[in-house]
Coordinates of C-alpha atoms in Angstrom, one line a residue:
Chain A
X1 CA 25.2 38.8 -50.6
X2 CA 23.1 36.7 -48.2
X3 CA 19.7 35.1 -49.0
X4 CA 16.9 36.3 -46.5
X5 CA 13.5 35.4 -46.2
X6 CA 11.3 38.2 -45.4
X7 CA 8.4 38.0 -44.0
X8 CA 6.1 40.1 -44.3
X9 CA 3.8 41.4 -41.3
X10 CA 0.8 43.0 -41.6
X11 CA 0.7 46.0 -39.5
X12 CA -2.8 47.5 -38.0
X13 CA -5.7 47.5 -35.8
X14 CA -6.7 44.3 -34.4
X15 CA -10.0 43.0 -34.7
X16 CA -10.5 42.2 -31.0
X17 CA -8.8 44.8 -28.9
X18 CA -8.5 47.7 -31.6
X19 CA -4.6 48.3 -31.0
X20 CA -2.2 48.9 -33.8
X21 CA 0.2 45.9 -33.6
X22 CA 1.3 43.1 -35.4
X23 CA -1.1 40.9 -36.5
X24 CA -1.6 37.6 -37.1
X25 CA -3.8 35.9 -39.7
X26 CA -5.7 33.3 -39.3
X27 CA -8.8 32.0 -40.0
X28 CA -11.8 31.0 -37.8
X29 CA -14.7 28.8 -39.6
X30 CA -13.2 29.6 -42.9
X31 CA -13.2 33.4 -42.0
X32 CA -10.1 35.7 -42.3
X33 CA -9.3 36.9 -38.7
X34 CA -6.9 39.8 -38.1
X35 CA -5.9 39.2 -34.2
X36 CA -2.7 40.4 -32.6
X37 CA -0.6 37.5 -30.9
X38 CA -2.2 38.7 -27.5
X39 CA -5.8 38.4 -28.7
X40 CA -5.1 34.7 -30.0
X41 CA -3.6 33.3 -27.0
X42 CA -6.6 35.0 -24.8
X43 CA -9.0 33.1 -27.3
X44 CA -7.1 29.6 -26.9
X45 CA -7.5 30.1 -23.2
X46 CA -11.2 30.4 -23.2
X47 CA -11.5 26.9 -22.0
X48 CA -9.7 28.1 -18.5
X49 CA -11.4 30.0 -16.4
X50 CA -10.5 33.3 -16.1
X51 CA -6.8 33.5 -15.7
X52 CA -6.7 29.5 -14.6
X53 CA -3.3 27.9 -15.6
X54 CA -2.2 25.0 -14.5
X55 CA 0.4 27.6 -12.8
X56 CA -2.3 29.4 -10.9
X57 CA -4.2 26.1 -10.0
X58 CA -0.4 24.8 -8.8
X59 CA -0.1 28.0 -6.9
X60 CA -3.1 28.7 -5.3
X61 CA -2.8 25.0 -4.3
X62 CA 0.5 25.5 -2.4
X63 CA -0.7 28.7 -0.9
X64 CA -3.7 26.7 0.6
X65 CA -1.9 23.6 2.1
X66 CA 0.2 26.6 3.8
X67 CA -2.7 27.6 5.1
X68 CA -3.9 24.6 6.3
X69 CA -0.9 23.5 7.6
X70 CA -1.0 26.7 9.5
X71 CA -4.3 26.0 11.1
X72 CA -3.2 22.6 12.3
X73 CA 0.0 24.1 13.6
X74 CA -1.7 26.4 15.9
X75 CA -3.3 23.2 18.0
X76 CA 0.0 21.7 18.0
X77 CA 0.5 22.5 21.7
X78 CA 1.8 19.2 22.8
X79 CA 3.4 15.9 21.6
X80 CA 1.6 12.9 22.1
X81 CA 4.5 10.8 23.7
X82 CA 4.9 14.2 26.4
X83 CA 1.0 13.4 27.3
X84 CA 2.3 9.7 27.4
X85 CA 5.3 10.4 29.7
X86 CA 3.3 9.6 33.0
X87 CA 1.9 6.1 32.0
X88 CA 3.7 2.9 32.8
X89 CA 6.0 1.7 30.5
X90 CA 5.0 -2.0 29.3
X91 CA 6.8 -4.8 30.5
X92 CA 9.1 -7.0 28.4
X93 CA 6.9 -9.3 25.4
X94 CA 7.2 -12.6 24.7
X95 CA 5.5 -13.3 21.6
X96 CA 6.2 -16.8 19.9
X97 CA 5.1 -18.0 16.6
X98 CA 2.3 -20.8 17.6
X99 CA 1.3 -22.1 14.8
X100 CA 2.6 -22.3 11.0
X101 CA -0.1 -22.5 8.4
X102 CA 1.6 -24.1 5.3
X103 CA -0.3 -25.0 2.0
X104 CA -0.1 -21.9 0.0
X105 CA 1.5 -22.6 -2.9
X106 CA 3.6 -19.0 -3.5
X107 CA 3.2 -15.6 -1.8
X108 CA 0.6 -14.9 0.7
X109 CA -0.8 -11.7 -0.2
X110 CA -3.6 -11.0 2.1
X111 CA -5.6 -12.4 4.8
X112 CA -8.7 -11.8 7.7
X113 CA -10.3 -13.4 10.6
X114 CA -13.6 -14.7 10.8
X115 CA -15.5 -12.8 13.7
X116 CA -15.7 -16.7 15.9
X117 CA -12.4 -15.5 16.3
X118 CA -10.9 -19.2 14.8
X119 CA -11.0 -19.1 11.3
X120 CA -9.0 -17.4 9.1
X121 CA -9.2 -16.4 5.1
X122 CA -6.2 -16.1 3.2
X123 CA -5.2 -14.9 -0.6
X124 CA -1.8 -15.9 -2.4
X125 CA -0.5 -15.0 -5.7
X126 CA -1.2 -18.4 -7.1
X127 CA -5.1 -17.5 -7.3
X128 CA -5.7 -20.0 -4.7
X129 CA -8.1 -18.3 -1.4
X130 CA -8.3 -20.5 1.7
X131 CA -9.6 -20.6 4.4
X132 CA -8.1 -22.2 7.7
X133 CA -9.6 -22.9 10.9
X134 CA -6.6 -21.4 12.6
X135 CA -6.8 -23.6 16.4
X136 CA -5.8 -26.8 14.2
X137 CA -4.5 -25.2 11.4
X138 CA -6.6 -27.6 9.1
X139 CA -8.0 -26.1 5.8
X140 CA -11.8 -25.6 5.3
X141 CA -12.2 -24.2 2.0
X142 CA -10.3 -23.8 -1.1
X143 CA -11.1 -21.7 -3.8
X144 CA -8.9 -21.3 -7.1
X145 CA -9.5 -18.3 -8.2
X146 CA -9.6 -17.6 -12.4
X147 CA -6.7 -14.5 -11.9
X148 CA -3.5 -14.3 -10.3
X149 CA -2.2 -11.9 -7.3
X150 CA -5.1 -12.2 -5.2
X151 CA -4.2 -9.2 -3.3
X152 CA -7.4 -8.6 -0.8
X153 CA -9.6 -10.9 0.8
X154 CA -12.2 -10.3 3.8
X155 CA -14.5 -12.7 5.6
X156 CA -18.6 -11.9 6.1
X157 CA -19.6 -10.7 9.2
X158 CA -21.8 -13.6 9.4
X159 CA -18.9 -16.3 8.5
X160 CA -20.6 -17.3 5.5
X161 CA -19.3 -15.8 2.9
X162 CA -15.5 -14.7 1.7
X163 CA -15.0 -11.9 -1.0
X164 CA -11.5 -11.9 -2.8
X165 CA -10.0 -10.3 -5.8
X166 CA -6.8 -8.9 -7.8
X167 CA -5.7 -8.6 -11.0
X168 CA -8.9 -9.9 -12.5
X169 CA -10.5 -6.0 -11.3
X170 CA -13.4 -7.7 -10.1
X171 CA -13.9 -8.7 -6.0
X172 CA -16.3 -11.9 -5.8
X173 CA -18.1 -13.4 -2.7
X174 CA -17.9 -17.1 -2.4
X175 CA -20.6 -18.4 0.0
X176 CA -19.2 -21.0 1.9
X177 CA -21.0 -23.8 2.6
X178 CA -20.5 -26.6 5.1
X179 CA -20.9 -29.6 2.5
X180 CA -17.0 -29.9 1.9
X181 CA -18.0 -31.1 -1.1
X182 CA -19.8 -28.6 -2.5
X183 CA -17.7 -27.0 -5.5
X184 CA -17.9 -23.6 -4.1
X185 CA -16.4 -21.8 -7.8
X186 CA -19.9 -22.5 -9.2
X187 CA -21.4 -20.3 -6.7
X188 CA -19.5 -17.8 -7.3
X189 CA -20.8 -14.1 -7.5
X190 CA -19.5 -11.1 -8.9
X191 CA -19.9 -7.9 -7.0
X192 CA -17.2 -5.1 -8.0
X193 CA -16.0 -3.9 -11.1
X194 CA -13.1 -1.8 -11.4
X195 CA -11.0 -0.3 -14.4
X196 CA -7.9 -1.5 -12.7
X197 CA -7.3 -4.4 -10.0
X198 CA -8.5 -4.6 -6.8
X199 CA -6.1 -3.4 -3.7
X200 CA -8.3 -4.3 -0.7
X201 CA -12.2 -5.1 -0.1
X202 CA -13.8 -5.0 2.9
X203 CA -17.3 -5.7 4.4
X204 CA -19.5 -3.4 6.3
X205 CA -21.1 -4.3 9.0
X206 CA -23.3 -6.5 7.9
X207 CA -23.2 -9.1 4.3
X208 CA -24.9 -6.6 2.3
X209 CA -22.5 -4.2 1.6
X210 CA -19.2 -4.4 0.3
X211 CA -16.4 -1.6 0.4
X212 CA -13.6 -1.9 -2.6
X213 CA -10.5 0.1 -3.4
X214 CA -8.5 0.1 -6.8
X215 CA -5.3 0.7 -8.9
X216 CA -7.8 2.8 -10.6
X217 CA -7.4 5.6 -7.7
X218 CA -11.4 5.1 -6.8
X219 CA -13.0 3.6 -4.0
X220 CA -16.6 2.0 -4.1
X221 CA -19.7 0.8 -2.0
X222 CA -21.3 -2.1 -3.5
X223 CA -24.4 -3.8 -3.2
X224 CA -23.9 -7.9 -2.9
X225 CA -26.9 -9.4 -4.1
X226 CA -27.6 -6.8 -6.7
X227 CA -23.9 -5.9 -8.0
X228 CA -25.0 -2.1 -7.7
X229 CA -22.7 0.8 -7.3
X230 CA -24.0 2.6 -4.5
X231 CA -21.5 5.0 -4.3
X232 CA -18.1 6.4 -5.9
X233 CA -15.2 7.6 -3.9
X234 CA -12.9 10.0 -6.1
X235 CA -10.3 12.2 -4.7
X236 CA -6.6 9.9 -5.0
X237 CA -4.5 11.1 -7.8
X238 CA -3.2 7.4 -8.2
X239 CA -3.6 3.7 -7.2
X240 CA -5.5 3.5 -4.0
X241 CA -3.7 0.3 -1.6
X242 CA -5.5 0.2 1.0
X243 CA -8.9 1.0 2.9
X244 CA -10.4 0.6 6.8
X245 CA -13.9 0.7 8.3
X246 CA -14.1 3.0 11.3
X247 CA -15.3 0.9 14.4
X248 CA -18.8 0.4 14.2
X249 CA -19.2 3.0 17.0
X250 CA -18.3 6.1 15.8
X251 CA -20.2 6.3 12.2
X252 CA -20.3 5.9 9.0
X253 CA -16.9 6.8 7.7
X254 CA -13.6 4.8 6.0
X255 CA -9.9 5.8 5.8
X256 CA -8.0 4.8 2.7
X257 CA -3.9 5.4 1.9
X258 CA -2.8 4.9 -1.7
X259 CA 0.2 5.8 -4.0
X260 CA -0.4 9.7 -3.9
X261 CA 1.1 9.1 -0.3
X262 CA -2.2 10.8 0.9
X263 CA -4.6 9.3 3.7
X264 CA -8.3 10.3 3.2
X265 CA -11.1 9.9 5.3
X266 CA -14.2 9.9 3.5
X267 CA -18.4 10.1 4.5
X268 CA -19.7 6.9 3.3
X269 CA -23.4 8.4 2.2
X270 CA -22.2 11.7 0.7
X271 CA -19.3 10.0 -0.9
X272 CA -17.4 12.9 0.5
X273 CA -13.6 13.4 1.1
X274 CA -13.8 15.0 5.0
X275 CA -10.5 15.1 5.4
X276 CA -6.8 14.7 3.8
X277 CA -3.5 14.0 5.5
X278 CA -0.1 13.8 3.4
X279 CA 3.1 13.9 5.3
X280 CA 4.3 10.5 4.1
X281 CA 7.1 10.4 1.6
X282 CA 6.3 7.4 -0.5
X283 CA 2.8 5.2 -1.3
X284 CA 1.3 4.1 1.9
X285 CA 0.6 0.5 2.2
X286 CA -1.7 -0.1 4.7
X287 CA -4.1 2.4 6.6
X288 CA -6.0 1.0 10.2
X289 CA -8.6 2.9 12.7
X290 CA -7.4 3.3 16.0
X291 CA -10.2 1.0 18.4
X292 CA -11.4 4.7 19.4
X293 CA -12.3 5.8 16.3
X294 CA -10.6 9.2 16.5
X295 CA -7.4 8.2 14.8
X296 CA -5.9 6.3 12.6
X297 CA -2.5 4.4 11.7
X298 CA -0.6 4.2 8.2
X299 CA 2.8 1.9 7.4
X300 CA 4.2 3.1 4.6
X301 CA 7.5 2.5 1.6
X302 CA 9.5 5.5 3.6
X303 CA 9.6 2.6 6.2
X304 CA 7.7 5.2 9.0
X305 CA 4.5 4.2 10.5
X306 CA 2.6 7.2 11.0
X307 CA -0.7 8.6 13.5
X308 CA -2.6 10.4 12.3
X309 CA -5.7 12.2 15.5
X310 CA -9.0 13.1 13.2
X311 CA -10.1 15.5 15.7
X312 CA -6.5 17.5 16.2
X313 CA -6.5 16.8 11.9
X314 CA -2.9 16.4 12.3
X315 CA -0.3 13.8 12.6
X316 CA 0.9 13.3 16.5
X317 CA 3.3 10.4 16.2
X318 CA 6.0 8.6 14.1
X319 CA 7.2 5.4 14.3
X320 CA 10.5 4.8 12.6
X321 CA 13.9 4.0 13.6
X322 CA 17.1 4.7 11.7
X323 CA 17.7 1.3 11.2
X324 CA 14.6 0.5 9.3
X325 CA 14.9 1.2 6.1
X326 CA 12.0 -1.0 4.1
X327 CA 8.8 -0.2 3.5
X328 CA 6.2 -1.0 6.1
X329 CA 3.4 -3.3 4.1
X330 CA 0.5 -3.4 7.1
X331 CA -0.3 -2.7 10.1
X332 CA -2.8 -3.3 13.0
X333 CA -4.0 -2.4 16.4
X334 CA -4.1 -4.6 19.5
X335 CA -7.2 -4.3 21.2
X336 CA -6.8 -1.3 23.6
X337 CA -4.7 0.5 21.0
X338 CA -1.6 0.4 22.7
X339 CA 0.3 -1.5 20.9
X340 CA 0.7 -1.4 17.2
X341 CA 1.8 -4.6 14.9
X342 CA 3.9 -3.7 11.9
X343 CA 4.9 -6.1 9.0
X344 CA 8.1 -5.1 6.9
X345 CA 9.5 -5.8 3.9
X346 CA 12.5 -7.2 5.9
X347 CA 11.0 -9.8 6.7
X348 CA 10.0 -8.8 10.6
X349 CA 7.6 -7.4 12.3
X350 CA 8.1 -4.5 14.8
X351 CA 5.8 -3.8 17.9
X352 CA 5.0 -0.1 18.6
X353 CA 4.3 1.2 22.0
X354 CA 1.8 3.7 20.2
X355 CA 1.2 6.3 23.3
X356 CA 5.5 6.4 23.8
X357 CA 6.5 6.1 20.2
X358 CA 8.9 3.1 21.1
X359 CA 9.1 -0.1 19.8
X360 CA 8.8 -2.7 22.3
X361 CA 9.7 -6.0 20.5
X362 CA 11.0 -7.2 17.0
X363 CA 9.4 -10.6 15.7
X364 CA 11.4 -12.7 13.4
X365 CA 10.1 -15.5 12.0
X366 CA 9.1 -15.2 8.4
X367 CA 11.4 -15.9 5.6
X368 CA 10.3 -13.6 3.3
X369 CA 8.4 -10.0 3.0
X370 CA 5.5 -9.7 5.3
X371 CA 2.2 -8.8 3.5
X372 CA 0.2 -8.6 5.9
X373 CA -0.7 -8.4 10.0
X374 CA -4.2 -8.8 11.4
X375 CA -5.0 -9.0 15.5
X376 CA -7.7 -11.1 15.9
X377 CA -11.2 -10.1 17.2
X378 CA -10.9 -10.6 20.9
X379 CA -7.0 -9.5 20.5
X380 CA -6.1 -12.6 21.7
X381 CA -2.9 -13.4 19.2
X382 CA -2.6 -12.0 15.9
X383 CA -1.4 -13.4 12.4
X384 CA 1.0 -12.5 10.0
X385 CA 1.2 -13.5 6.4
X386 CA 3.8 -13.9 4.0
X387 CA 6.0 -13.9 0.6
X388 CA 7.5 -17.6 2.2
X389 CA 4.1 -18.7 1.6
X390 CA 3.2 -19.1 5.1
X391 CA 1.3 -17.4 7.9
X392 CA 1.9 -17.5 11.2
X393 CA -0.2 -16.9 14.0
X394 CA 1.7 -15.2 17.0
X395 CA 0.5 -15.3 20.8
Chain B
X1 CA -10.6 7.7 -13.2
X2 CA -7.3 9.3 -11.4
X3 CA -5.0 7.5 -14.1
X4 CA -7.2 9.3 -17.2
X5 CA -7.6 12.8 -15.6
X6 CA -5.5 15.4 -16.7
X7 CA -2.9 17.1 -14.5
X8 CA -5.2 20.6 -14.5
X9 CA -8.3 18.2 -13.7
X10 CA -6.3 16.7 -11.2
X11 CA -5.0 20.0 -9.2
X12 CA -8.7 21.6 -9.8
X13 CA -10.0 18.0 -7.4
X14 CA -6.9 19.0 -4.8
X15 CA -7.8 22.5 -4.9
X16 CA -11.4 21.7 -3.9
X17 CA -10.7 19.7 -1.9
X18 CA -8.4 21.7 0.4
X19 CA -10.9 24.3 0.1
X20 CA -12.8 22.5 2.0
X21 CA -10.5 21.5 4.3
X22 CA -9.2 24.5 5.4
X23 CA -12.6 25.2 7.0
X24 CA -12.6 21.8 9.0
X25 CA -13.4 22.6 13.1
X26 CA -10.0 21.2 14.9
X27 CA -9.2 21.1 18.4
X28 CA -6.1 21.0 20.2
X29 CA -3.4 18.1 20.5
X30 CA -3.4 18.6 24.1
X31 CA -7.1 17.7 24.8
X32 CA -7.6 14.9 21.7
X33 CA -3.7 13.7 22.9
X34 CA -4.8 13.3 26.8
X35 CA -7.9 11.4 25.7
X36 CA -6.8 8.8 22.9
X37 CA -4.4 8.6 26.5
X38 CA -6.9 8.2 28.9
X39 CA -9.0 5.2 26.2
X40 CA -6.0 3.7 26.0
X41 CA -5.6 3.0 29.5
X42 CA -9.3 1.9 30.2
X43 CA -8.7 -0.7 27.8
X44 CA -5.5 -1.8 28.9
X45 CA -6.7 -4.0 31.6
X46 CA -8.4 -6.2 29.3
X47 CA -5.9 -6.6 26.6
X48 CA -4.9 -10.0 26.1
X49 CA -2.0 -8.9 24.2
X50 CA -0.7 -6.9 27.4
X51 CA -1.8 -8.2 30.3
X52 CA -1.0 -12.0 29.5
X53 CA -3.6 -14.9 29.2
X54 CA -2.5 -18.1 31.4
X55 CA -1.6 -20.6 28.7
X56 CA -4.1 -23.2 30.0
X57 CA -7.0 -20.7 28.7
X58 CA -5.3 -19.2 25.3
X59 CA -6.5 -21.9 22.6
X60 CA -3.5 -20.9 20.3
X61 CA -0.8 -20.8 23.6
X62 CA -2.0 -24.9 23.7
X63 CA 0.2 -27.3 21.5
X64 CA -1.5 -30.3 20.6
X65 CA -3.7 -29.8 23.3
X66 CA -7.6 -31.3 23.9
X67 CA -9.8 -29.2 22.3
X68 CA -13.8 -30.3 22.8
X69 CA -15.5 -29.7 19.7

C-alpha cells in the first residue's frame, strides 16, 4: 500500500466567468473568492494592457523594425561608393606626428580644441584637465580634478571656460582666467548631475548651455549659470558613450551612440527621439556630424566605422577591413568631409576616404589605445590622444 | 533611468519609438548619396588636409620656427 495525498478540489461555477471548472480558492481583502485558474491569471494581468506581455511587446517590436527596415530598403537604390565611382581618387598622404604633448600623468581620455584653433583641452585618468596651447606645446592651465577617469572634456565657445567630468557624475566649468596664478579649483562650478558618470559633455553654440550624456543611458541640456535641467533625453536602453552637435547650420538637433549599439538623433526643444539607427554589433564609441549636416559617422567595439544619411534614414557605408579587429574608440571629420580620422584600440589610427569606402593611410605613432581624434577648427591638422599618456598633433 | 526600467518598460519606450519612426518622410540613396557627393567636392578645394598647406604657412608643419606673438 502507498501513502497518497489527496487533494481535494472543489468543483463548480466560478465566480467570474460562471463555468463549471476547477476552482481555486483564494482570498481577496480577506474575502473568500472561488475563481477558476483562468479567471486568476486574467486578474494578475490587469496591470498589462489588454493582452500586453512582454511576448507581445517583444513581437510587435520585431514586426515593426521589419517594417521599417522595409521602408528604408525600398530607397536603397544605390551604393554610396557607386555614386562616388566618378570622383578622383585622393593622392598618396603624408601625415607626420608634429608635435608630442607629454605631461599627463596616465591615460589621456579625452580632449577638444579651443575655436583660435591653437589651444587644446585635455582629460586623463589621473583627474588632472589641461590645457595646452598646442603651436608650443606649453601648458596653460592645470586643473586637478577631485574624481578619477575624467572621461569628457570640451572648451567654451568663447575660450574662457572648460567643462570636464567622469566618475564623479557631475560635469563642471572651470573659467579660465589669464592670471596663471589664479587657483582656478576655487572657481569651480557645478553644472550637471547625473545618476551615473559622465561619458561626454559638450557646449552649444554659445557658454550658456551645456549638452551631457551618461552611464545612466540619459542625455541632458543644462543651464550654466543656473545648474538647471532644461531638458531630459530618454530613449537608450543602457550607458550612453558618446554625443555630437549638428553644425550650427542645419538646426537644433544632437546625435548620440551608446552601449545599446543604437545611434539616435534627437530635437533638442522637444527632447524628442527623431530618429534611431542600429546596425552596429557592439557599444558604439564615438558618434560625429558629417560638416553637411545630413549624416553622421559612428566607430564602434565591432571595429567598423559606420555612415549613417538622416535624409535616406539608412546606413550607406562601412568602413572596416578584415584585418581590424579592435574596437574603433573615435572618430572625426576633416573639413570637407572627405576624409574620416579613426582612433583604434590598436593603437593606430586609420584614414577613410568616406565617399569610396577606402582607407587611404594608417598612422602609427601612439604606444597605447587611442581615446580619442579631434580635427581642428580650420582642419588644418588634427590631434589624437592617448592610453601612453600622450597626444599628438598630426599635420 | 535606462539601468532601473524594467525590461517591459523598456520594450514599451522601443515600441514607441519605432512607432514613430516608421512614419519618418525618407528619400532615396540615389538623390541624398549624389549630394553629400556633390558637398563633398565643393569643399575639397579648400581642405587643408587634402589639398596640402606649404610648410612655410602651416604653424604646426614649423619646427622650432619664429612665431610673433
Amino acid at each position: 500500500m502507498c501513502d497518497q495525498t489527496f487533494l481535494a478540489i472543489t468543483f463548480g461555477p466560478c465566480d467570474n466567468c460562471s463555468q463549471n471548472k476547477p476552482l481555486m480558492n483564494i482570498y481577496l481583502k480577506n474575502e473568500p473568492i472561488n475563481y477558476c485558474s483562468l479567471c486568476v491569471e486574467l486578474m494578475a494581468c490587469q496591470g498589462l494592457a489588454k493582452g500586453e506581455t512582454i511576448h507581445t511587446l517583444k513581437a510587435e517590436s520585431e514586426t515593426l523594425k521589419g517594417k521599417l527596415e522595409e521602408e528604408r530598403a525600398k530607397l536603397h537604390d544605390v551604393e554610396l561608393h557607386q555614386v562616388a565611382e566618378k570622383i578622383e581618387a585622393l593622392g598618396q598622404f603624408v601625415m607626420k606626428t608634429r608635435r608630442t604633448l607629454k605631461g599627463h600623468g596616465n591615460k589621456v581620455l579625452c580632449m577638444d580644441w579651443c575655436r583660435d584653433k591653437r589651444r587644446i583641452v585635455s582629460s586623463s585618468q589621473d583627474g588632472k584637465v589641461i590645457v595646452w596651447d598646442a603651436y608650443t606645446t606649453n601648458k596653460e592651465h592645470a586643473v586637478t580634478m577631485p574624481c578619477t577617469w575624467v572621461m569628457a572634456c570640451a572648451y567654451a565657445p568663447s575660450g574662457c571656460a572648460v567643462a570636464c567630468g567622469g566618475l564623479d557624475n557631475k560635469c563642471s566649468v572651470y573659467p579660465l582666467s589669464l592670471d596663471k596664478n589664479e587657483n582656478l579649483a576655487a572657481k569651480k562650478k557645478s553644472v550637471a548631475m547625473h545618476t551615473n558618470y559622465l561619458s561626454s559633455c559638450s557646449f552649444t553654440n554659445s557658454d550658456m548651455q551645456i549638452l551631457t550624456s551618461s552611464g545612466d543611458g540619459t542625455c541632458a541640456l543644462w543651464d550654466v549659470e543656473s545648474g538647471q535641467l532644461l531638458q531630459s533625453f530618454h530613449g537608450h536602453s543602457a550607458d550612453v558613450l558618446s554625443l555630437n552637435l549638428a553644425p550650427s547650420e542645419t538646426g537644433n538637433t544632437f546625435v548620440s551612440g551608446g552601449c545599446d549599439k543604437k545611434a539616435n538623433v534627437w530635437d533638442m526643444r522637444s527632447g524628442q527621439n527623431v530618429q534611431s539607427f542600429e546596425t552596429h554589433e557592439s557599444d558604439i564609441n564615438s558618434v560625429k556630424y558629417y560638416p553637411s549636416g545630413d549624416a553622421f559617422a559612428t566607430g564602434s567595439d565591432d571595429a567598423t566605422c559606420r555612415l549613417y544619411d538622416l535624409r535616406a534614414d539608412r546606413e550607406v557605408a562601412i568602413y572596416s577591413k578584415e584585418s581590424i579587429i579592435f574596437g574603433a574608440s573615435s572618430v572625426d571629420f576633416s573639413l570637407s568631409g572627405r576624409l574620416l580620422f579613426a582612433g583604434y584600440n590598436d593603437y593606430t589610427i586609420n584614414v577613410w576616404d568616406v565617399l569610396k569606402g577606402t582607407r587611404v593611410a594608417i598612422l602609427f605613432g601612439h604606444e597605447n589605445r587611442v581615446s580619442t581624434v579631434r580635427v581642428s577648427p580650420d582642419g588644418t591638422a588634427f590631434c589624437s590622444g592617448s592610453w601612453d599618456n600622450t597626444l599628438r598633433i598630426w599635420a | 533611468m535606462a539601468r532601473d526600467m524594467s525590461d517591459k518598460e523598456i520594450l514599451k519606450m522601443e515600441l514607441e519609438q519605432l512607432q514613430k519612426e516608421v512614419k519618418n518622410t525618407r528619400e532615396p540613396v540615389s538623390k541624398t548619396a549624389k549630394e553629400i557627393c556633390e558637398w563633398v567636392e565643393a569643399q575639397s578645394a579648400e581642405d587643408p588636409l587634402i589639398k596640402g598647406v606649404p610648410e612655410d604657412k602651416n604653424p604646426f608643419k614649423e619646427k622650432g620656427g619664429c612665431i610673433i606673438t
